[in-house]
PDB file of C-alpha atoms in Angstrom:
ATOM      1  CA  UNK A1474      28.668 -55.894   6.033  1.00  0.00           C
ATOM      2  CA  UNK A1475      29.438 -57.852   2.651  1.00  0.00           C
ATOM      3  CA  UNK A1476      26.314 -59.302   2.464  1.00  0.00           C
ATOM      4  CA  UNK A1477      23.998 -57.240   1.218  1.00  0.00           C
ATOM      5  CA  UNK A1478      26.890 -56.108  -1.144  1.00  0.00           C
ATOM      6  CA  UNK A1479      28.232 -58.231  -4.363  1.00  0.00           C
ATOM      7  CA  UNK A1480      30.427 -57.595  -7.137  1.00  0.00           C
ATOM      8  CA  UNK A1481      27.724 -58.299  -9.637  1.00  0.00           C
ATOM      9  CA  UNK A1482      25.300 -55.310  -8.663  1.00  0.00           C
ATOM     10  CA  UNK A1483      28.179 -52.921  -7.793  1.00  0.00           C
ATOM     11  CA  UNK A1484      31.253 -54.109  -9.819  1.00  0.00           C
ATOM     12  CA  UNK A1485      33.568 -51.459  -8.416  1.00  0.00           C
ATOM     13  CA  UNK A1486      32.825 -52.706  -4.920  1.00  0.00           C
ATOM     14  CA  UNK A1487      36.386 -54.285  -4.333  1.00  0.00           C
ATOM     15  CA  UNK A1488      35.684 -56.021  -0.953  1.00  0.00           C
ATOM     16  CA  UNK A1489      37.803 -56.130   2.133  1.00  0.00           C
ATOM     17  CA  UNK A1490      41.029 -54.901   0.062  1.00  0.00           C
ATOM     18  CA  UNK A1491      43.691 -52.947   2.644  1.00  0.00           C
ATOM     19  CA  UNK A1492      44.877 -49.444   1.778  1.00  0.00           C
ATOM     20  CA  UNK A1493      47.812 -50.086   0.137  1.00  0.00           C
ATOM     21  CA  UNK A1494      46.071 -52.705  -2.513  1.00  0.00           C
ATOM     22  CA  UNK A1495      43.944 -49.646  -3.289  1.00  0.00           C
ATOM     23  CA  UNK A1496      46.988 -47.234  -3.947  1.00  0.00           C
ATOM     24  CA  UNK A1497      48.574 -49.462  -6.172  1.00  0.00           C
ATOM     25  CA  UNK A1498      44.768 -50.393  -8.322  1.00  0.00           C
ATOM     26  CA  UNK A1499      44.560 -46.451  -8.529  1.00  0.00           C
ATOM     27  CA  UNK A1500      48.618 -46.315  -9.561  1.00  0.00           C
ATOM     28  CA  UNK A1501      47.579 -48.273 -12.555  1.00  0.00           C
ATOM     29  CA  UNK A1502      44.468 -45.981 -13.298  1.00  0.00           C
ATOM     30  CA  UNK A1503      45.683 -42.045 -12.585  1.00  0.00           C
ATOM     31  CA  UNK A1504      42.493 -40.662 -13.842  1.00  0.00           C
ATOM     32  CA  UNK A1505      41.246 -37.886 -12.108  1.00  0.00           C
ATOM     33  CA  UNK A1506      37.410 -38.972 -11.005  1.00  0.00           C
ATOM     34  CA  UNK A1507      38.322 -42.186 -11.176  1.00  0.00           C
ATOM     35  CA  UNK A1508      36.962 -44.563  -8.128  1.00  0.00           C
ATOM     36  CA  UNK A1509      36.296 -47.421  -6.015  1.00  0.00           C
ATOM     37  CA  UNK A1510      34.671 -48.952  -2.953  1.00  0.00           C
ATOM     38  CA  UNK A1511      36.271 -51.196  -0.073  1.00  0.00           C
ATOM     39  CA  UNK A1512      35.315 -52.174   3.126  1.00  0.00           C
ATOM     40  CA  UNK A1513      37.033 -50.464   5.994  1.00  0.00           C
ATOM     41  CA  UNK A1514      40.174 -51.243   7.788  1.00  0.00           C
ATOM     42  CA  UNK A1515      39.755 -49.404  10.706  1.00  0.00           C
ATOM     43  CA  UNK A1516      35.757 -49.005  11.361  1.00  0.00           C
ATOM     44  CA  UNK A1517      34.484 -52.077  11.841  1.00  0.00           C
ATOM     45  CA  UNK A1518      30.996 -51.981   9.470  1.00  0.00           C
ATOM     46  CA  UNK A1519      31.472 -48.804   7.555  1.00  0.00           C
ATOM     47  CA  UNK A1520      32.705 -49.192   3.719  1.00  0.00           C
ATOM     48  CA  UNK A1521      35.288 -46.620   2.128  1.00  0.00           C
ATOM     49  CA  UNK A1522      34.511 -44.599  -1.309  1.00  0.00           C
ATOM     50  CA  UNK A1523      37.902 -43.556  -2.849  1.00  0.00           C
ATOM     51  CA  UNK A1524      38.255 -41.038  -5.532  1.00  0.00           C
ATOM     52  CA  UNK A1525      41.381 -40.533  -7.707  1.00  0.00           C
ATOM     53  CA  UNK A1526      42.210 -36.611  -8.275  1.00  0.00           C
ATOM     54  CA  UNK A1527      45.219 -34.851  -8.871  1.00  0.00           C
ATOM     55  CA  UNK A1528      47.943 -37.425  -7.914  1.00  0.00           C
ATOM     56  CA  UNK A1529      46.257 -38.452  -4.459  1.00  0.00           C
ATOM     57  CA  UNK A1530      43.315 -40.529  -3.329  1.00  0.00           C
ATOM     58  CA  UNK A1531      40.736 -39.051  -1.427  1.00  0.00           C
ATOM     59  CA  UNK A1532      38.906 -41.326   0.640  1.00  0.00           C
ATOM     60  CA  UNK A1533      35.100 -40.573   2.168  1.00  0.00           C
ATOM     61  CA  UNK A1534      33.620 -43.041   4.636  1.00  0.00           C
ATOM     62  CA  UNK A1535      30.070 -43.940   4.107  1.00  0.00           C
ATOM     63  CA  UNK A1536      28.274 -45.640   7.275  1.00  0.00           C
ATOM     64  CA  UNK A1537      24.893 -47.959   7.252  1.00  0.00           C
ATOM     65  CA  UNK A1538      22.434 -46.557   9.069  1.00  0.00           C
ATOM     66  CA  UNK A1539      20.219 -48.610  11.387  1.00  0.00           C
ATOM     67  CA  UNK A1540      17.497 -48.101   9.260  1.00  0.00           C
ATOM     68  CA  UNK A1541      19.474 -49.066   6.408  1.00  0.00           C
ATOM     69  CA  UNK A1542      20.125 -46.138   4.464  1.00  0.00           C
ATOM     70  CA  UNK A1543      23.844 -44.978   3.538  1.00  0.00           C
ATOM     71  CA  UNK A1544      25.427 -41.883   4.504  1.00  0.00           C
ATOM     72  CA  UNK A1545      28.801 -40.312   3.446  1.00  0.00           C
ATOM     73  CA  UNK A1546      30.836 -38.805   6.271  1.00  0.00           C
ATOM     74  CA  UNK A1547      30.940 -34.868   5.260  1.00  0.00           C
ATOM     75  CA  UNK A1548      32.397 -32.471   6.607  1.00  0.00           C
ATOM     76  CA  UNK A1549      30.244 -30.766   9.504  1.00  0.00           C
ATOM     77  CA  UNK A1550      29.450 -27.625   7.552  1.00  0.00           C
ATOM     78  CA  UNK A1551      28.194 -29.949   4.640  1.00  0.00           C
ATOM     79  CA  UNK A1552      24.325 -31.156   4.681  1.00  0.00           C
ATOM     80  CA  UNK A1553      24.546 -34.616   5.304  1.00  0.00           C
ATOM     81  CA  UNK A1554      22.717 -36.828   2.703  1.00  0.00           C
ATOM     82  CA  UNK A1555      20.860 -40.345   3.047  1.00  0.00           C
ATOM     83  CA  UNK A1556      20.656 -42.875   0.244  1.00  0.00           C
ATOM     84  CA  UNK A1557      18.605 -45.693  -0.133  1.00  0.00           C
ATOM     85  CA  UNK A1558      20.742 -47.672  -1.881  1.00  0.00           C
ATOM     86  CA  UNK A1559      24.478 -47.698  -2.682  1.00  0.00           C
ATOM     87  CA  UNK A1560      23.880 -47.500  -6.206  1.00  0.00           C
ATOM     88  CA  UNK A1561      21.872 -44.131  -5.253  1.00  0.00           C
ATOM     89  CA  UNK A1562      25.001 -42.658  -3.513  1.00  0.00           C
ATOM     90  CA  UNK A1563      26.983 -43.286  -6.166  1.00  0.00           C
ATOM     91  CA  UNK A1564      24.840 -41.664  -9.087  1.00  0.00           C
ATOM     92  CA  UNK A1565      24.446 -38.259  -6.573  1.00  0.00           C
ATOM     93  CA  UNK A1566      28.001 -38.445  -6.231  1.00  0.00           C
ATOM     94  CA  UNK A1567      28.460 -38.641 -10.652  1.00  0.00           C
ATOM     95  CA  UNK A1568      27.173 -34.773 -10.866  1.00  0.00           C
ATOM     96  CA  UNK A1569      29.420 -32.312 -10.017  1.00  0.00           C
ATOM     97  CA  UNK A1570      29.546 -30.091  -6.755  1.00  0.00           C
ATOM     98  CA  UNK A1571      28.048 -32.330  -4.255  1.00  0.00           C
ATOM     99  CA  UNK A1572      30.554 -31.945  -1.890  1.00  0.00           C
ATOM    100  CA  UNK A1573      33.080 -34.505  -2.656  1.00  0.00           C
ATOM    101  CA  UNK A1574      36.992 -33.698  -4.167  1.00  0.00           C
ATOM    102  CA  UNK A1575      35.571 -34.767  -8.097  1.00  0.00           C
ATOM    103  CA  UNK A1576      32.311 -35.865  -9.653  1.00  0.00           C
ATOM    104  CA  UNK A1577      32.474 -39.692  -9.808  1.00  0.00           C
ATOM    105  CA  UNK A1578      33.428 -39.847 -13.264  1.00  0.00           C
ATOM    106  CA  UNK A1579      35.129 -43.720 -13.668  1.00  0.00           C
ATOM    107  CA  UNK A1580      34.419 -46.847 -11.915  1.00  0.00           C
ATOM    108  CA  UNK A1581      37.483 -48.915 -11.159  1.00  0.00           C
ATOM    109  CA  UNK A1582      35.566 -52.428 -11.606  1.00  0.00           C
ATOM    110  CA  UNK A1583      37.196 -55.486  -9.679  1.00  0.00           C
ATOM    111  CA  UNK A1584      39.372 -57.458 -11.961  1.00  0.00           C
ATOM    112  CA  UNK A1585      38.262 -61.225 -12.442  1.00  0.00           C
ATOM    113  CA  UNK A1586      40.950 -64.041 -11.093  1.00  0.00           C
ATOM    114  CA  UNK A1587      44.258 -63.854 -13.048  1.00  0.00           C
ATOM    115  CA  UNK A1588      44.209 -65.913 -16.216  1.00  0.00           C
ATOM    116  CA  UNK A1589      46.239 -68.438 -14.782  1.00  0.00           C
ATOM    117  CA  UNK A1590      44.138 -69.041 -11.618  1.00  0.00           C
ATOM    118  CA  UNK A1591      41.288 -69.547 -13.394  1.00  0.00           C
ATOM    119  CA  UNK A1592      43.477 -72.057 -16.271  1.00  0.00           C
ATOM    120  CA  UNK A1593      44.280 -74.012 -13.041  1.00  0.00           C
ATOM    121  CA  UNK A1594      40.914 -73.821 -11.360  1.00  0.00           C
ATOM    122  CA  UNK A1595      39.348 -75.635 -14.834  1.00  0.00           C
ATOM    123  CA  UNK A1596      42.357 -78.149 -14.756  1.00  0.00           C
ATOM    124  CA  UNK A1597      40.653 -81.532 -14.040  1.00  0.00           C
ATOM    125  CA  UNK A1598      42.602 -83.196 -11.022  1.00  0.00           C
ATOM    126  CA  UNK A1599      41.976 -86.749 -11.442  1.00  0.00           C
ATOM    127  CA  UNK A1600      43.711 -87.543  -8.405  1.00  0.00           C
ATOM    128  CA  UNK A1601      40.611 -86.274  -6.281  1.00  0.00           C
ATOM    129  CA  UNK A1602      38.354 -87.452  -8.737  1.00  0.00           C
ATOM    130  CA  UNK A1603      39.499 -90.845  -7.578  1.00  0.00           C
ATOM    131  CA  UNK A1604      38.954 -90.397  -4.458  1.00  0.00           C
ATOM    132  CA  UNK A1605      36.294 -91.802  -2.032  1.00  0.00           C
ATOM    133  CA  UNK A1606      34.786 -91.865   1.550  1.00  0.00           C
ATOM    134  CA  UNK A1607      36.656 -94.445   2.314  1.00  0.00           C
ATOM    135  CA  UNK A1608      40.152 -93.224   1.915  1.00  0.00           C
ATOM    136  CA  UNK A1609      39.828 -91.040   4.538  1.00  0.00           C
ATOM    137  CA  UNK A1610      40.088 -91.382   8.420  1.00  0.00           C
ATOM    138  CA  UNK A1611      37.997 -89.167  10.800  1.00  0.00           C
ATOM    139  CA  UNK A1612      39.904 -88.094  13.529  1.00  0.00           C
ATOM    140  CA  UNK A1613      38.228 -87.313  16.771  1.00  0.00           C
ATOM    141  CA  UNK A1614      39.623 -85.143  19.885  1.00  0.00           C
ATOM    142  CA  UNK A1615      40.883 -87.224  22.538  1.00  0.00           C
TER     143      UNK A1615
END
């Protein structure tokens, strides 16, 4: 499901993040309207839009259809609505009354690598610099 998704055209698409990695990004937040996307835990496919209001996170699943569009789970009294794009369901979702708990009011935008991953990541290792072909062995199955 990632691939059509990346962090660079939808920055507060978090990725395959569980539940409880969500609560505790929104603990930090507590702004009411505040909000993210992850990918689903339990439906294999579908992607989850949580929304930050009033001490709890409310969280709408929105399905691919096979034609491509995206759809938000409503409830069954509620219209349901097709998007083109993700970036489409998103600005709908910014004006208020559309159904959902909030307007979408603040992105939560996934945080870069830790300072000190990406300090060791530039770290040259020489050792594996110095390293060729040759040092290794291939090992085959018996």
């Amino acid at each position: 499901m990632a691939h059509f998704l990346s962090s660079m055209e939808l920055p507060f698409f978090h990725g395959k993040i569980t539940r409880r990695t969500c609560e505790e990004i929104f603990s930090k937040k507590r702004k009411n309207g505040s909000y993210l996307i992850r990918e689903s835990e339990s439906i294999e496919g579908a992607l989850c839009l949580c929304v930050f209001f009033e001490n709890f996170i409310y969280t709408y699943r929105i399905f691919r259809e096979h034609e491509g569009n995206f759809r938000i789970q409503t409830s069954e009294h509620v219209p349901k609505k097709v998007f083109r794009t993700l970036k489409d369901l998103i600005y709908n979702y910014e004006k208020p009354n559309q159904g959902l708990i909030t307007s979408l009011l603040y992105p939560i935008n996934k945080q870069k690598a830790s300072k000190r991953s990406q300090r060791f990541k530039s770290e040259k290792d020489d050792i594996y610099d110095e390293i060729d072909d040759s040092d290794y062995v291939t090992v085959l199955p018996e």
